[in-house]
PDB file of C-alpha atoms in Angstrom:
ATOM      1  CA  UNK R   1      87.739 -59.825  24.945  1.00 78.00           C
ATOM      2  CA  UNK R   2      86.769 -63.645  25.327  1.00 93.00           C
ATOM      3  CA  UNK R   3      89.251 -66.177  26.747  1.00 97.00           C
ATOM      4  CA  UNK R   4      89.085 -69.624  27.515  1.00 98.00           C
ATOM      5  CA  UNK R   5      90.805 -72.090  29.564  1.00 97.00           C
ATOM      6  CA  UNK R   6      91.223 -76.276  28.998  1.00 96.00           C
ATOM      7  CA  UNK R   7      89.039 -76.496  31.833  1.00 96.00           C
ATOM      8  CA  UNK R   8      86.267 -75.210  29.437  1.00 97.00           C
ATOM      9  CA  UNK R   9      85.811 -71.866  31.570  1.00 97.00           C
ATOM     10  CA  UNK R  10      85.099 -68.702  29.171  1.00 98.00           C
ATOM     11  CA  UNK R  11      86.097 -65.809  30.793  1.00 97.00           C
ATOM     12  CA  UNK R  12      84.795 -61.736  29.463  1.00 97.00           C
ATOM     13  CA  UNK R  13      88.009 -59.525  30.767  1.00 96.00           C
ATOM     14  CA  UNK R  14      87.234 -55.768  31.117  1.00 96.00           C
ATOM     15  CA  UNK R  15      89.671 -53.609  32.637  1.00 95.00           C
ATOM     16  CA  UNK R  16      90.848 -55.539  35.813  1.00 96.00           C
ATOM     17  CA  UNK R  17      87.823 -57.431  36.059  1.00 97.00           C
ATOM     18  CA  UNK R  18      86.959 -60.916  34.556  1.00 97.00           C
ATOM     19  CA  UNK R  19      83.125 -62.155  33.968  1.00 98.00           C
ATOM     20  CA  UNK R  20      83.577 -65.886  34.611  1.00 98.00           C
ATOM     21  CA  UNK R  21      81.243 -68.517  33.425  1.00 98.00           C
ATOM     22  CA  UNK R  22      81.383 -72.312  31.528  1.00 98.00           C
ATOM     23  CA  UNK R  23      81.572 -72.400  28.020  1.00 97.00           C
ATOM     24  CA  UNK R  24      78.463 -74.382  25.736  1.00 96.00           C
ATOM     25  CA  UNK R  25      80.946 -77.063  25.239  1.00 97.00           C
ATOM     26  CA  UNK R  26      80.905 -77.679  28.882  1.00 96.00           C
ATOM     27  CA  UNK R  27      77.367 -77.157  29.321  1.00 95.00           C
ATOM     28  CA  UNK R  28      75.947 -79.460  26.888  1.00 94.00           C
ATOM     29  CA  UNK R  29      78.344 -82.516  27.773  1.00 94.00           C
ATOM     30  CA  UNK R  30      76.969 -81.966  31.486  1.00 94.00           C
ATOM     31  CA  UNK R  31      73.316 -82.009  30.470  1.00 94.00           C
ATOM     32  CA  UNK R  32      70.540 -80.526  32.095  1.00 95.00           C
ATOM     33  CA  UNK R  33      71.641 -78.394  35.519  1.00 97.00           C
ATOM     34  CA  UNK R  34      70.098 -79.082  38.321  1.00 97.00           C
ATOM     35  CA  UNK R  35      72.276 -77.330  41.404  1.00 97.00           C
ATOM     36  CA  UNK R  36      74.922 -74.503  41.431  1.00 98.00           C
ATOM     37  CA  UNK R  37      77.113 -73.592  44.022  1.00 98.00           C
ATOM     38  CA  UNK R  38      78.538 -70.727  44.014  1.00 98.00           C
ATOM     39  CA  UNK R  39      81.522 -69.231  45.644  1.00 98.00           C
ATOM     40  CA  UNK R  40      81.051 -66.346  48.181  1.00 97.00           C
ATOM     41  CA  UNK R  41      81.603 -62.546  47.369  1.00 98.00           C
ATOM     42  CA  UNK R  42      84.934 -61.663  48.964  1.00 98.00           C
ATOM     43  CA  UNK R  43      86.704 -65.088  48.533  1.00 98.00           C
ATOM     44  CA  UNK R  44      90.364 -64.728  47.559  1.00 98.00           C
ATOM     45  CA  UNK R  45      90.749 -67.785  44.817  1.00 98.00           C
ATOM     46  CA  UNK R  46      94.528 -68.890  43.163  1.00 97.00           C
ATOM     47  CA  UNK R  47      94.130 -69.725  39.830  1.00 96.00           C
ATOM     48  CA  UNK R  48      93.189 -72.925  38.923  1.00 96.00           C
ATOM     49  CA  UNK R  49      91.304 -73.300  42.327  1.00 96.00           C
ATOM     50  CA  UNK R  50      87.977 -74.726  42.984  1.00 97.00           C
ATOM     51  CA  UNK R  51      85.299 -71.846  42.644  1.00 98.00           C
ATOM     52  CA  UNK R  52      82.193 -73.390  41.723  1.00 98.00           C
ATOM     53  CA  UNK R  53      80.322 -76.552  41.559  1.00 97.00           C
ATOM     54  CA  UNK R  54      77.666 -77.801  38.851  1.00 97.00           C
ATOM     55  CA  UNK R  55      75.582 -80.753  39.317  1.00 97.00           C
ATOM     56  CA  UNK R  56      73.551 -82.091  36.442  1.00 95.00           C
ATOM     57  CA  UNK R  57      71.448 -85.389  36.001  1.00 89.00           C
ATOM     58  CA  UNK R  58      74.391 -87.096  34.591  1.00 86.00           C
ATOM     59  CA  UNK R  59      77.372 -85.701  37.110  1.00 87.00           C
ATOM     60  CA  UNK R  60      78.950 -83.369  39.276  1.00 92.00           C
ATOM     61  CA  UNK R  61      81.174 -81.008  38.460  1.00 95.00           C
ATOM     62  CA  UNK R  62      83.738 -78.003  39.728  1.00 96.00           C
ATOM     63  CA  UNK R  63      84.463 -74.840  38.146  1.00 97.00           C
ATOM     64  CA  UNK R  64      87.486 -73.448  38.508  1.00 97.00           C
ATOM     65  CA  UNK R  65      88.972 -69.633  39.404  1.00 97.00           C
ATOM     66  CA  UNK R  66      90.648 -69.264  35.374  1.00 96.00           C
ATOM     67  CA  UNK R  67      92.673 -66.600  37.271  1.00 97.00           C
ATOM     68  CA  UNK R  68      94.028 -65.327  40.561  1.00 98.00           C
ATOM     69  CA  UNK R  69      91.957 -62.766  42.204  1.00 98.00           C
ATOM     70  CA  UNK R  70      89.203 -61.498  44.111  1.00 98.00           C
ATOM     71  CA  UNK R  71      85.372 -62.583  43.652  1.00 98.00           C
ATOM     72  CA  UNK R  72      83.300 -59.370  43.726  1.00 98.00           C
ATOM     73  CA  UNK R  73      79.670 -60.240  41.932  1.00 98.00           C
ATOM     74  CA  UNK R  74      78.378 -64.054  41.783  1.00 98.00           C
ATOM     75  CA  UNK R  75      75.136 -64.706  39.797  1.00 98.00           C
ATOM     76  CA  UNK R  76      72.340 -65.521  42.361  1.00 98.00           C
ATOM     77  CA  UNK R  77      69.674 -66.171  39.141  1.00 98.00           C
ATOM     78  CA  UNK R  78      71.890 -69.222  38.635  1.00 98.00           C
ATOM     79  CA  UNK R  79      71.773 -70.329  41.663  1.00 97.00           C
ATOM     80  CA  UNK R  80      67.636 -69.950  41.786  1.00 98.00           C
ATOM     81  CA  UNK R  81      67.751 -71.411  37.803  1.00 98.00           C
ATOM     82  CA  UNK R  82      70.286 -73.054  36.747  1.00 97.00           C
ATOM     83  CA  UNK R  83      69.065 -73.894  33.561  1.00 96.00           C
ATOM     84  CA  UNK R  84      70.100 -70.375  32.426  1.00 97.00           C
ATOM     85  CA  UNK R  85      73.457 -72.112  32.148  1.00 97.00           C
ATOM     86  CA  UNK R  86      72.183 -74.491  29.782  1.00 96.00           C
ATOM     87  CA  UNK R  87      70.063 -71.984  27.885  1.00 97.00           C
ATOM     88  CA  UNK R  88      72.265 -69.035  27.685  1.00 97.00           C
ATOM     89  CA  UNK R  89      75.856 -70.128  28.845  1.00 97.00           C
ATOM     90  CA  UNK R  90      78.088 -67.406  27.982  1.00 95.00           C
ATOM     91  CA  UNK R  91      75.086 -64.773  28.328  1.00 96.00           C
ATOM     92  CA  UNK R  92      72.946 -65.170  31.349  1.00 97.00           C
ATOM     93  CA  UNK R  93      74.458 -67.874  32.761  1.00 98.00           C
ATOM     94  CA  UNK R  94      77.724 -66.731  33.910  1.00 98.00           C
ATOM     95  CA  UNK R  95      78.716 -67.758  37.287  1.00 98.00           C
ATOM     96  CA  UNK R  96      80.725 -64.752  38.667  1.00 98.00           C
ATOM     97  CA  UNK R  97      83.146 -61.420  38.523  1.00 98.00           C
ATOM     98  CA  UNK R  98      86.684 -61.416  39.533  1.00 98.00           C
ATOM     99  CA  UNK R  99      88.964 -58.298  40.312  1.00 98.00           C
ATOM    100  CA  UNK R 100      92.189 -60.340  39.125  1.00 98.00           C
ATOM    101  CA  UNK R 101      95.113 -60.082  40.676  1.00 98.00           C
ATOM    102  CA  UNK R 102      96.812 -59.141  37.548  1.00 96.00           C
ATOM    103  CA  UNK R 103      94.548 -58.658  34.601  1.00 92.00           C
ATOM    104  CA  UNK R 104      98.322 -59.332  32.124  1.00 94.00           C
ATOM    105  CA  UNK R 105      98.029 -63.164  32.794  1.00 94.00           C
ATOM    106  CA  UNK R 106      94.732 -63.403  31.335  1.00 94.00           C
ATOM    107  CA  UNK R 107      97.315 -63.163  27.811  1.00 94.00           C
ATOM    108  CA  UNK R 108      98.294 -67.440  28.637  1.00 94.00           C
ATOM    109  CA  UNK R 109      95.074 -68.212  28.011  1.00 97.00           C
ATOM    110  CA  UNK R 110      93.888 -69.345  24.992  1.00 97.00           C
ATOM    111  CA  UNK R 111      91.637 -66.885  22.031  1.00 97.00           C
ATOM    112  CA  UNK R 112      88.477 -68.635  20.839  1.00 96.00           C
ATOM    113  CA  UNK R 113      89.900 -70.233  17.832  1.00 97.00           C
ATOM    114  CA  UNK R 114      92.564 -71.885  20.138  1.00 97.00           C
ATOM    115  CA  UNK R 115      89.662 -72.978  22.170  1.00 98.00           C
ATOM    116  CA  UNK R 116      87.402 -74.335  19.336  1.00 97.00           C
ATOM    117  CA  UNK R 117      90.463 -76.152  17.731  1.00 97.00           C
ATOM    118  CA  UNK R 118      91.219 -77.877  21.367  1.00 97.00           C
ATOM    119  CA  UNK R 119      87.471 -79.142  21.457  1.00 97.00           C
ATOM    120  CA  UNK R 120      87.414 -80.443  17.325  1.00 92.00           C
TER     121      UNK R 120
END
């Protein structure tokens, strides 16, 4: 199950666990990646909090937590490339796994048509 947030975050939810990354949207408005930041394994984020930053030739960038939780996985090979966000955004490059705090509230965000209509 895909959600998505107005912050252009896509987020894969299995079980209690959300696969976080930015959507292609996002990506190809910031342009080619050149640094990622990631947030450290074991970092308790509130939703809506910073949890990543993105820095391309045209601007820097923050990600933030979609939802409340725990972060238990972050993507090192983005880190080391992080062109696999531009090449393979919502494959590849995701950015890293949460253990939410309550896997219900992923239902306020919005499905992928929701998403798609908010970007035109």
């Amino acid at each position: 199950m895909l959600k998505f947030t107005e912050d252009h975050e896509w987020l894969k939810i299995e079980g209690d666990v959300a696969t976080v990354g930015i959507t292609e949207h996002a990506a190809e408005q910031l342009g080619d990646l050149v640094f990622v930041e990631l947030p450290e394994v074991g970092a308790k984020l509130d939703q809506g909090g910073e949890a990543a930053t993105v820095e391309s030739v045209k601007a820097a960038s923050d990600v933030y937590c979609p939802l409340a939780g725990e972060i238990i996985a972050v993507n090192q090979a983005i880190a080391d490339d992080p062109s696999l966000v531009n090449s393979d955004p919502t494959g590849e490059g995701w950015f890293f796994k949460i253990k939410l705090d309550d896997a219900s509230s992923a239902d306020e965000l919005m499905s992928e048509p929701a998403y798609k209509a908010m970007i035109g």
